[in-house]
Short mmCIF file of C-alpha atoms in Angstrom, two decimals:
data_model
loop_
_atom_site.label_atom_id
_atom_site.label_comp_id
_atom_site.label_asym_id
_atom_site.label_seq_id
_atom_site.Cartn_x
_atom_site.Cartn_y
_atom_site.Cartn_z
CA MET A 1 211.29 -36.46 204.65
CA ARG A 2 214.79 -36.32 203.21
CA ALA A 3 213.61 -38.00 200.03
CA VAL A 4 210.88 -35.45 199.66
CA ASN A 5 213.32 -32.60 200.13
CA ASP A 6 215.75 -34.09 197.58
CA ALA A 7 212.96 -34.52 195.05
CA THR A 8 211.92 -30.90 195.31
CA GLU A 9 215.31 -29.26 195.89
CA ALA A 10 215.87 -28.22 192.24
CA PRO A 11 212.49 -26.55 191.70
CA LYS A 12 212.77 -24.80 195.06
CA THR A 13 216.14 -23.40 194.02
CA ALA A 14 214.71 -22.19 190.71
CA MET A 15 211.72 -20.70 192.48
CA GLN A 16 214.01 -18.97 194.95
CA LYS A 17 215.86 -17.27 192.06
CA ILE A 18 212.57 -16.06 190.59
CA LEU A 19 211.48 -14.75 193.98
CA ASP A 20 214.80 -12.93 194.42
CA VAL A 21 214.12 -11.04 191.18
CA VAL A 22 210.55 -10.30 192.24
CA GLU A 23 211.76 -9.08 195.62
CA ARG A 24 214.44 -6.81 194.11
CA VAL A 25 211.94 -5.31 191.70
CA GLY A 26 209.33 -5.02 194.43
CA ASN A 27 211.72 -3.21 196.75
CA ARG A 28 212.13 -0.51 194.13
CA VAL A 29 208.39 0.16 194.07
CA PRO A 30 207.74 3.31 196.14
CA HIS A 31 205.08 3.72 198.81
CA PRO A 32 201.52 3.71 197.40
CA ALA A 33 201.13 7.34 198.41
CA VAL A 34 204.15 8.22 196.29
CA ILE A 35 202.72 6.19 193.40
CA PHE A 36 199.51 8.19 193.52
CA ILE A 37 201.39 11.48 193.72
CA ILE A 38 203.26 10.44 190.56
CA LEU A 39 199.96 9.45 188.95
CA ILE A 40 198.50 12.83 189.84
CA GLY A 41 201.42 14.47 188.04
CA ILE A 42 200.82 12.26 185.00
CA VAL A 43 197.11 13.11 184.99
CA ILE A 44 197.88 16.84 185.15
CA VAL A 45 200.28 16.64 182.18
CA LEU A 46 198.09 14.33 180.08
CA SER A 47 194.98 16.42 180.75
CA HIS A 48 196.66 19.47 179.25
CA ILE A 49 198.00 17.53 176.27
CA PHE A 50 194.56 16.09 175.49
CA TYR A 51 193.01 19.53 176.02
CA LEU A 52 195.40 21.13 173.54
CA MET A 53 194.69 18.31 171.07
CA GLY A 54 190.96 18.95 171.41
CA VAL A 55 190.20 15.31 172.27
CA SER A 56 186.48 14.57 172.65
CA VAL A 57 184.04 11.71 172.20
CA GLY A 58 180.35 11.32 171.44
CA TYR A 59 178.23 8.56 172.92
CA GLU A 60 174.75 7.50 173.93
CA VAL A 61 173.66 7.92 177.53
CA ILE A 62 170.45 7.44 179.51
CA ASN A 63 169.03 10.65 180.92
CA PRO A 64 168.40 9.89 184.63
CA GLU A 65 165.38 12.22 184.70
CA THR A 66 163.62 11.21 181.49
CA HIS A 67 165.12 7.69 181.28
CA LYS A 68 165.52 8.24 177.54
CA VAL A 69 168.64 7.55 175.51
CA GLU A 70 170.30 10.81 174.52
CA HIS A 71 173.41 11.72 172.60
CA ALA A 72 176.15 13.26 174.71
CA SER A 73 179.68 14.44 174.14
CA THR A 74 182.63 14.84 176.48
CA ALA A 75 185.83 16.79 175.93
CA ALA A 76 189.11 16.68 177.80
CA ARG A 77 189.51 19.28 180.56
CA SER A 78 192.92 20.55 181.54
CA LEU A 79 194.09 20.93 185.11
CA LEU A 80 196.60 23.55 183.96
CA THR A 81 194.02 26.09 182.83
CA ALA A 82 192.87 28.82 185.22
CA ASP A 83 189.76 26.79 186.11
CA GLY A 84 191.78 23.63 186.60
CA ILE A 85 194.31 25.27 188.89
CA ARG A 86 191.53 26.82 190.95
CA PHE A 87 189.92 23.37 191.25
CA MET A 88 193.15 21.79 192.48
CA PHE A 89 193.76 24.44 195.14
CA THR A 90 190.22 24.98 196.40
CA GLY A 91 188.99 21.40 196.20
CA VAL A 92 191.49 19.51 198.37
CA VAL A 93 189.41 19.51 201.55
CA GLN A 94 186.11 18.96 199.74
CA ASN A 95 187.57 16.13 197.65
CA PHE A 96 188.60 14.38 200.84
CA MET A 97 185.25 14.99 202.54
CA ASN A 98 183.40 13.67 199.50
CA PHE A 99 185.41 10.44 199.61
CA ASN A 100 182.94 8.41 201.66
CA ALA A 101 185.36 5.51 202.07
CA VAL A 102 187.12 7.44 204.84
CA GLY A 103 184.03 7.57 207.04
CA VAL A 104 183.07 3.99 206.23
CA ILE A 105 186.39 2.47 207.30
CA ILE A 106 186.65 4.56 210.47
CA VAL A 107 183.13 3.68 211.63
CA ALA A 108 183.64 -0.02 210.93
CA MET A 109 187.02 -0.27 212.63
CA VAL A 110 185.76 1.44 215.79
CA GLY A 111 183.58 -1.60 216.47
CA VAL A 112 186.09 -4.16 215.26
CA GLY A 113 188.80 -2.45 217.30
CA VAL A 114 186.84 -2.98 220.51
CA ALA A 115 186.39 -6.69 219.68
CA GLU A 116 190.09 -7.10 218.90
CA SER A 117 191.34 -5.29 221.99
CA ALA A 118 188.99 -7.22 224.24
CA GLY A 119 190.34 -10.51 222.84
CA LEU A 120 187.02 -11.62 221.32
CA ILE A 121 188.37 -12.30 217.82
CA SER A 122 191.24 -14.39 219.17
CA ALA A 123 188.96 -16.35 221.51
CA LEU A 124 186.44 -17.11 218.77
CA ILE A 125 189.13 -18.46 216.46
CA ARG A 126 190.70 -20.55 219.22
CA LYS A 127 187.36 -21.93 220.32
CA LEU A 128 186.49 -23.08 216.82
CA VAL A 129 189.91 -24.71 216.38
CA VAL A 130 189.77 -26.51 219.74
CA VAL A 131 186.30 -28.03 219.26
CA ALA A 132 186.97 -29.21 215.70
CA HIS A 133 186.76 -32.93 214.90
CA PRO A 134 190.11 -34.12 213.44
CA LYS A 135 188.52 -35.03 210.09
CA ALA A 136 186.87 -31.64 209.85
CA LEU A 137 189.82 -29.64 211.19
CA THR A 138 191.20 -28.58 207.80
CA TYR A 139 187.80 -27.39 206.56
CA ILE A 140 187.08 -25.48 209.76
CA LEU A 141 190.49 -23.81 209.76
CA VAL A 142 190.12 -22.76 206.15
CA PHE A 143 186.57 -21.51 206.68
CA VAL A 144 187.56 -19.50 209.76
CA GLY A 145 190.61 -18.19 207.91
CA ILE A 146 188.48 -16.82 205.09
CA LEU A 147 186.06 -15.23 207.56
CA SER A 148 188.97 -13.67 209.48
CA SER A 149 189.19 -10.91 206.84
CA ILE A 150 186.76 -9.07 209.11
CA ALA A 151 189.91 -8.46 211.17
CA ALA A 152 192.82 -9.56 208.98
CA ASP A 153 195.52 -9.10 211.64
CA ALA A 154 193.77 -11.64 213.87
CA GLY A 155 193.85 -14.19 211.07
CA TYR A 156 197.55 -13.72 210.37
CA LEU A 157 198.71 -13.35 213.96
CA VAL A 158 196.42 -15.85 215.69
CA LEU A 159 194.93 -18.39 213.28
CA ILE A 160 198.04 -19.28 211.25
CA PRO A 161 200.30 -20.23 214.18
CA LEU A 162 197.34 -21.92 215.89
CA ALA A 163 196.63 -23.94 212.74
CA ALA A 164 200.19 -25.26 212.66
CA ALA A 165 199.98 -26.12 216.36
CA ALA A 166 196.58 -27.78 215.90
CA PHE A 167 197.90 -29.98 213.08
CA ILE A 168 200.97 -31.16 215.00
CA SER A 169 198.88 -31.83 218.13
CA ILE A 170 196.89 -34.47 216.22
CA GLY A 171 199.92 -35.96 214.43
CA ARG A 172 199.71 -34.03 211.14
CA HIS A 173 202.45 -31.98 209.50
CA PRO A 174 202.44 -28.44 210.98
CA LEU A 175 203.48 -26.82 207.70
CA ALA A 176 200.33 -28.21 206.09
CA GLY A 177 198.22 -26.43 208.71
CA LEU A 178 200.24 -23.26 208.23
CA ALA A 179 199.82 -23.44 204.45
CA ALA A 180 196.06 -24.09 204.57
CA SER A 181 195.38 -21.23 206.95
CA PHE A 182 197.70 -18.83 205.09
CA ALA A 183 195.95 -19.66 201.80
CA ALA A 184 192.60 -18.96 203.46
CA VAL A 185 193.57 -15.73 205.22
CA ALA A 186 195.57 -14.20 202.36
CA GLY A 187 194.46 -15.99 199.19
CA ALA A 188 190.71 -15.58 199.76
CA PHE A 189 190.89 -12.15 201.34
CA GLY A 190 188.47 -10.57 198.86
CA VAL A 191 185.34 -12.45 199.91
CA ASN A 192 183.41 -13.23 203.06
CA ILE A 193 179.93 -14.33 204.11
CA LEU A 194 179.75 -11.04 206.02
CA ILE A 195 180.07 -7.44 204.93
CA VAL A 196 183.63 -6.50 205.95
CA PRO A 197 185.15 -3.01 206.33
CA ILE A 198 187.05 -3.10 203.03
CA ASP A 199 183.74 -3.66 201.20
CA GLY A 200 182.80 -0.12 202.08
CA ILE A 201 185.92 1.30 200.46
CA LEU A 202 185.66 -0.85 197.33
CA THR A 203 181.96 -0.06 196.96
CA GLU A 204 182.46 3.68 197.25
CA ILE A 205 185.29 3.66 194.70
CA THR A 206 183.07 1.57 192.40
CA ASN A 207 180.22 4.05 192.75
CA ASP A 208 182.57 6.93 191.98
CA ALA A 209 183.56 5.09 188.80
CA ILE A 210 179.92 4.31 187.90
CA HIS A 211 178.99 7.97 188.25
CA LEU A 212 181.49 8.88 185.55
CA LEU A 213 179.10 7.23 183.10
CA ASN A 214 175.76 7.33 184.87
CA PRO A 215 175.28 9.40 188.06
CA ALA A 216 171.88 7.79 188.63
CA ILE A 217 173.28 4.30 189.31
CA SER A 218 174.91 3.09 192.50
CA ILE A 219 175.60 -0.30 194.03
CA SER A 220 175.14 -1.25 197.67
CA LEU A 221 177.57 -2.72 200.17
CA ALA A 222 175.95 -6.10 199.57
CA ALA A 223 176.38 -5.92 195.78
CA ASN A 224 178.66 -8.99 195.70
CA ILE A 225 177.37 -10.89 198.72
CA TRP A 226 175.79 -13.85 196.86
CA PHE A 227 178.94 -14.35 194.80
CA SER A 228 181.07 -13.92 197.91
CA ILE A 229 179.13 -16.55 199.86
CA ALA A 230 179.39 -19.02 196.97
CA SER A 231 183.11 -18.23 196.68
CA VAL A 232 183.66 -18.85 200.40
CA ILE A 233 181.98 -22.25 200.20
CA MET A 234 183.85 -23.25 197.05
CA LEU A 235 187.24 -21.97 198.25
CA THR A 236 186.83 -23.72 201.60
CA VAL A 237 186.47 -27.05 199.81
CA VAL A 238 189.18 -26.28 197.23
CA VAL A 239 191.80 -25.14 199.76
CA ALA A 240 191.07 -28.07 202.08
CA LEU A 241 191.36 -30.57 199.22
CA ILE A 242 194.63 -29.02 198.01
CA THR A 243 195.97 -29.37 201.54
CA GLU A 244 194.97 -33.00 201.97
CA LYS A 245 195.58 -34.25 198.42
CA ILE A 246 198.63 -32.26 197.28
CA VAL A 247 200.45 -30.35 200.02
CA GLU A 248 200.30 -32.79 202.92
CA PRO A 249 201.28 -35.92 200.90
CA ARG A 250 204.27 -34.02 199.49
CA LEU A 251 205.41 -33.04 203.00
CA GLY A 252 205.10 -36.57 204.32
CA LEU A 253 205.30 -37.43 208.03
CA TYR A 254 206.65 -34.74 210.30
CA THR A 255 209.96 -35.84 211.84
CA GLY A 256 211.08 -32.56 213.33
CA GLU A 257 211.93 -31.91 216.95
CA HIS A 258 209.17 -29.40 217.63
CA THR A 259 206.21 -30.80 219.54
CA VAL A 260 203.02 -29.20 220.79
CA GLU A 261 200.76 -30.43 223.54
CA ALA A 262 197.10 -30.70 222.72
CA SER A 263 195.29 -27.52 223.66
CA GLU A 264 193.35 -27.57 226.88
CA GLY A 265 190.90 -25.03 225.53
CA LEU A 266 189.89 -21.61 226.76
CA SER A 267 190.09 -20.46 230.36
CA ALA A 268 187.00 -20.07 232.53
CA GLU A 269 187.21 -16.29 232.10
CA GLU A 270 187.41 -16.58 228.33
CA LEU A 271 184.45 -18.96 228.20
CA LEU A 272 182.45 -16.55 230.35
CA GLY A 273 183.48 -13.76 228.00
CA LEU A 274 182.17 -15.71 225.00
CA LYS A 275 178.90 -16.31 226.85
CA TYR A 276 178.51 -12.59 227.51
CA ALA A 277 179.44 -11.84 223.89
CA THR A 278 176.66 -14.19 222.78
CA TYR A 279 174.19 -12.36 225.01
CA ALA A 280 175.35 -9.08 223.48
CA LEU A 281 174.87 -10.46 219.95
CA ILE A 282 171.36 -11.60 220.80
CA GLY A 283 170.60 -8.18 222.26
CA VAL A 284 171.81 -6.38 219.12
CA ALA A 285 169.85 -8.81 216.93
CA ILE A 286 166.64 -8.09 218.86
CA PHE A 287 167.31 -4.36 218.70
CA MET A 288 167.86 -4.48 214.92
CA ALA A 289 164.80 -6.70 214.44
CA VAL A 290 162.62 -4.12 216.21
CA LEU A 291 164.00 -1.41 213.92
CA THR A 292 163.59 -3.50 210.75
CA LEU A 293 160.89 -6.20 210.81
CA PRO A 294 157.62 -4.46 211.78
CA PRO A 295 155.65 -2.80 208.94
CA GLY A 296 156.73 0.82 208.64
CA ALA A 297 159.90 0.18 210.65
CA PRO A 298 162.47 2.96 210.26
CA LEU A 299 165.07 0.74 208.58
CA ARG A 300 162.71 -0.35 205.81
CA ASN A 301 162.47 1.54 202.53
CA PRO A 302 159.98 4.30 203.38
CA GLU A 303 158.30 4.05 199.95
CA THR A 304 158.34 0.34 199.12
CA GLY A 305 158.74 -1.19 202.57
CA ALA A 306 161.62 -3.33 201.28
CA ILE A 307 164.27 -4.59 203.69
CA VAL A 308 166.78 -5.89 201.14
CA GLY A 309 168.03 -3.71 198.31
CA ASP A 310 167.64 0.05 198.48
CA SER A 311 166.72 0.38 202.15
CA PRO A 312 168.12 2.19 205.19
CA LEU A 313 169.17 -1.20 206.60
CA MET A 314 171.30 -2.08 203.59
CA ASN A 315 172.68 1.45 203.41
CA SER A 316 173.74 1.32 207.06
CA LEU A 317 175.30 -2.16 207.18
CA ILE A 318 178.66 -0.75 208.19
CA VAL A 319 177.03 0.90 211.20
CA VAL A 320 175.28 -2.37 212.07
CA ILE A 321 178.53 -4.32 211.80
CA ALA A 322 180.34 -1.79 213.98
CA LEU A 323 177.53 -2.01 216.54
CA VAL A 324 177.63 -5.83 216.58
CA PHE A 325 181.38 -6.02 217.13
CA MET A 326 181.35 -3.21 219.65
CA ALA A 327 178.60 -4.84 221.73
CA MET A 328 180.15 -8.30 221.52
CA GLY A 329 183.59 -6.90 222.32
CA ILE A 330 182.30 -5.10 225.39
CA GLY A 331 180.35 -8.18 226.49
CA TYR A 332 183.42 -10.37 226.08
CA GLY A 333 185.63 -7.85 227.84
CA ILE A 334 183.31 -7.76 230.87
CA GLY A 335 183.08 -11.55 231.09
CA ALA A 336 186.78 -12.23 230.48
CA LYS A 337 187.80 -9.23 232.61
CA THR A 338 189.90 -7.79 229.78
CA MET A 339 187.88 -4.56 229.97
CA ASN A 340 187.21 -3.13 233.39
CA ASN A 341 185.69 0.27 232.69
CA THR A 342 184.58 2.66 229.99
CA ASN A 343 188.12 3.98 229.62
CA ASP A 344 189.22 0.59 228.31
CA VAL A 345 186.49 0.71 225.66
CA ILE A 346 187.38 4.25 224.61
CA ASN A 347 191.07 3.38 224.51
CA ALA A 348 190.31 0.42 222.25
CA MET A 349 188.40 2.70 219.86
CA THR A 350 191.10 5.34 219.76
CA LYS A 351 193.77 2.68 219.24
CA ALA A 352 191.82 1.29 216.29
CA ILE A 353 191.56 4.73 214.73
CA ALA A 354 195.22 5.47 215.44
CA ASN A 355 196.16 2.29 213.59
CA LEU A 356 194.34 3.68 210.55
CA ALA A 357 196.59 6.75 210.32
CA GLY A 358 198.59 5.41 207.39
CA LEU A 359 195.45 4.32 205.53
CA ILE A 360 193.73 7.68 206.14
CA PHE A 361 196.74 9.51 204.72
CA LEU A 362 196.71 7.20 201.69
CA LEU A 363 192.98 7.83 201.23
CA LEU A 364 193.66 11.58 201.28
CA ILE A 365 196.02 11.17 198.33
CA ILE A 366 193.69 8.74 196.53
CA SER A 367 190.74 11.11 196.94
CA GLN A 368 192.70 13.85 195.17
CA PHE A 369 193.75 11.50 192.37
CA LEU A 370 190.16 10.37 191.78
CA ALA A 371 188.85 13.94 191.89
CA TYR A 372 191.48 15.13 189.41
CA PHE A 373 190.94 12.14 187.18
CA ASN A 374 187.18 12.75 187.17
CA TYR A 375 187.62 16.48 186.49
CA THR A 376 189.71 15.85 183.38
CA ASN A 377 187.08 13.52 181.86
CA MET A 378 189.89 11.14 180.88
CA ALA A 379 188.07 8.13 182.33
CA THR A 380 185.04 8.80 180.16
CA LEU A 381 187.23 9.45 177.13
CA ALA A 382 189.13 6.20 177.68
CA ALA A 383 186.03 4.13 178.45
CA VAL A 384 184.10 5.32 175.41
CA SER A 385 187.09 5.01 173.06
CA LEU A 386 188.06 1.52 174.26
CA ALA A 387 184.43 0.38 174.25
CA ASP A 388 184.05 1.53 170.64
CA ILE A 389 187.25 -0.32 169.65
CA LEU A 390 186.11 -3.52 171.39
CA LYS A 391 182.65 -3.31 169.84
CA ARG A 392 184.11 -2.95 166.36
CA ALA A 393 186.38 -5.92 167.10
CA ASP A 394 183.37 -7.87 168.38
CA PHE A 395 185.33 -8.83 171.51
CA ASP A 396 183.34 -10.85 174.04
CA ALA A 397 182.88 -9.09 177.37
CA LEU A 398 183.54 -12.38 179.18
CA TRP A 399 187.10 -12.54 177.83
CA LEU A 400 187.64 -8.94 178.83
CA LEU A 401 186.54 -9.85 182.37
CA VAL A 402 188.92 -12.82 182.40
CA GLY A 403 191.74 -10.68 181.01
CA PHE A 404 191.07 -8.13 183.72
CA VAL A 405 191.44 -10.86 186.37
CA VAL A 406 194.80 -11.92 184.89
CA VAL A 407 196.11 -8.34 184.85
CA VAL A 408 195.18 -7.84 188.50
CA LEU A 409 196.77 -11.18 189.44
CA ILE A 410 200.07 -10.15 187.86
CA LEU A 411 200.13 -6.65 189.33
CA ASP A 412 199.32 -7.98 192.79
CA LEU A 413 202.90 -9.26 192.94
CA ILE A 414 204.17 -5.69 193.26
CA ILE A 415 201.10 -3.72 194.42
CA THR A 416 199.52 -5.70 197.24
CA GLY A 417 197.00 -3.20 198.57
CA ALA A 418 193.44 -3.87 197.41
CA VAL A 419 192.40 -0.23 197.67
CA PRO A 420 195.22 1.43 195.68
CA LYS A 421 194.84 -0.91 192.70
CA TRP A 422 191.06 -0.58 192.62
CA ALA A 423 191.40 3.21 192.79
CA ILE A 424 193.42 2.98 189.57
CA PHE A 425 191.39 0.32 187.76
CA ALA A 426 187.82 1.26 188.70
CA PRO A 427 187.62 4.59 186.80
CA ILE A 428 188.71 2.79 183.63
CA PHE A 429 187.23 -0.70 183.72
CA VAL A 430 183.87 -0.07 185.38
CA PRO A 431 182.64 2.46 182.77
CA LEU A 432 184.28 0.46 179.96
CA LEU A 433 182.52 -2.79 180.84
CA MET A 434 179.27 -0.98 181.56
CA LYS A 435 179.43 0.16 177.94
CA LEU A 436 179.61 -3.53 177.02
CA ASN A 437 176.51 -4.31 179.13
CA VAL A 438 178.51 -5.85 181.99
CA THR A 439 177.18 -4.82 185.39
CA PRO A 440 179.50 -2.95 187.77
CA GLU A 441 178.82 -5.70 190.31
CA ALA A 442 180.45 -8.18 187.90
CA VAL A 443 183.50 -5.94 187.45
CA LEU A 444 183.93 -5.62 191.22
CA ALA A 445 183.55 -9.40 191.60
CA ALA A 446 186.25 -9.91 188.94
CA TYR A 447 188.53 -7.58 190.86
CA ARG A 448 188.00 -9.59 194.05
CA VAL A 449 189.00 -12.76 192.20
CA GLY A 450 192.16 -11.22 190.77
CA ASP A 451 193.23 -9.36 193.88
CA SER A 452 193.34 -12.25 196.34
CA PRO A 453 195.24 -15.48 195.45
CA VAL A 454 198.67 -13.94 194.76
CA ASN A 455 198.69 -12.42 198.27
CA ALA A 456 199.93 -15.82 199.45
CA ILE A 457 203.17 -15.78 197.43
CA THR A 458 204.23 -12.17 197.04
CA PRO A 459 207.12 -11.15 199.34
CA LEU A 460 205.56 -7.69 199.41
CA ASN A 461 202.75 -9.01 201.59
CA ALA A 462 203.42 -7.34 204.92
CA TYR A 463 202.98 -10.69 206.70
CA PHE A 464 204.99 -12.87 204.32
CA ALA A 465 208.23 -12.64 206.31
CA MET A 466 206.30 -13.48 209.46
CA ILE A 467 204.96 -16.65 207.80
CA VAL A 468 208.51 -17.69 206.93
CA THR A 469 209.41 -17.22 210.61
CA PHE A 470 206.46 -19.38 211.66
CA ALA A 471 207.63 -22.11 209.24
CA GLN A 472 211.14 -22.01 210.71
CA ARG A 473 209.74 -23.03 214.10
CA TYR A 474 209.02 -26.48 212.66
CA GLN A 475 211.66 -26.69 209.92
CA LYS A 476 214.88 -24.84 210.73
CA ASP A 477 216.09 -24.60 207.13
CA ALA A 478 212.76 -23.20 205.90
CA GLY A 479 212.98 -20.03 203.87
CA VAL A 480 211.13 -18.03 201.26
CA GLY A 481 211.43 -20.89 198.77
CA THR A 482 209.85 -23.26 201.29
CA VAL A 483 206.81 -21.07 201.74
CA ILE A 484 206.50 -20.36 198.02
CA ALA A 485 206.68 -24.07 197.21
CA LEU A 486 203.94 -24.68 199.80
CA MET A 487 201.69 -21.94 198.48
CA LEU A 488 202.07 -22.25 194.70
CA PRO A 489 199.50 -25.08 194.35
CA TYR A 490 196.96 -22.97 196.22
CA VAL A 491 197.62 -19.84 194.17
CA VAL A 492 197.42 -21.54 190.77
CA ILE A 493 194.41 -23.74 191.50
CA MET A 494 192.49 -21.04 193.37
CA ALA A 495 193.05 -18.55 190.55
CA VAL A 496 191.86 -20.99 187.86
CA VAL A 497 188.86 -22.42 189.72
CA TRP A 498 187.74 -19.04 191.04
CA THR A 499 187.95 -17.47 187.57
CA LEU A 500 185.85 -20.33 186.22
CA LEU A 501 183.23 -19.65 188.90
CA LEU A 502 183.22 -15.98 187.90
CA ALA A 503 182.79 -16.86 184.23
CA ILE A 504 179.97 -19.34 184.92
CA TRP A 505 178.22 -16.85 187.21
CA HIS A 506 178.42 -14.18 184.50
CA LEU A 507 177.28 -16.50 181.70
CA LEU A 508 174.29 -17.75 183.71
CA GLY A 509 173.30 -14.19 184.58
CA LEU A 510 173.10 -15.00 188.28
CA SER A 511 172.53 -12.19 190.76
CA TRP A 512 175.75 -10.96 192.38
CA GLY A 513 173.88 -9.65 195.40
CA PRO A 514 170.47 -8.38 196.50
CA GLY A 515 169.21 -5.88 193.98
#
């Protein structure tokens, strides 16, 4: 172990210096709400400048009623004219109410909050870790870590320390388990085999951006689900292989003083809770099947009878997810005796909503920024102008997608929130790439790829310091450089391989989700 440390001491020191610079710069970045307030000010000033300059563009657009291509023109609108000022003062409440992401996240987290408070999420993760075969342990931990984005706090707070403990209990280096699970929870945060709450926010922002160019087009919550499922499978294998072929051999045998007894599994109450949660899941599945499967069922498309695509079922997935987690959480709570009455359930819901206070405030600011940005027509002006430049340059849309991924990867070092960045990028890049015949689903998929891997190395990740603390349990001299050195192979390889998957998916014209 000493030889390994000596061999890597110089690069760790160099990496530490780089991270110190990143941290100093990052600490100067204001709160996202402040960033958006500044951006609102910039939009107000620029809108008036463009208005005074008489900036306008002409372009071809499909008429949603006649489905014919028509010539259209758009001019800059100022927020400092009488109409613009009236819009800013009278539209605040309506702008917020029209921002559907607010309702989506609240509804979803009500159900997830019940499951978290009852202890269901924690028990499920622990159960999967305990029953894993040693040879499959890494793959299972990584897979569960990726899926934990349904309730990210559970992944960070429960899975990562459990992964380290699971590794040491079978004679493997605990920091390898910590690294694998951290890479899964943070570095693959953007995808899942399920529809997760953040999908609702990203989808609504994407639709707002699409409507700048074509109000008749919208994408569903499942717009990226096929790509997400493929990404989960690929990333599970990639992260596990990095752990076993690169990270763990570099760490060598663990010679520290910290030891962990093999887990004895879940208590009788917890096992009973999981049994009741399973019954609840079956009950919800039967209930949804009755509402969906029979001909003419209310959750089918009333005109075509379709279940997948444009149907009430697909348009209400967030409600279904909330219902599933709520029912399973209540079932688990009854069996495990963590919930004794209806007050416990209500308290869990209110706690979940209370924890969203900061996000709701941020969404209030973002909703105003998007409304102002849309009012000024600057997104359309920028998209049309840039699209015309790229067309004249004969620039391949694929390289623009790849470049977009790189930009997001770099900015994720200082702006970690998925929602704030997408609120800035979507109004520009979605219409721009649509002009280049790239589907909005592809643009959103590219954003998912760029937004995730760097989460595992940026000190601005809210959980990064906690991961360093976890590492210090097993290696007393562990610090930021230790964690960065552990995570760099994951970040680099995940970014490259995932971008290649995106490019191949785009080139083959594969479906990003049910259409």
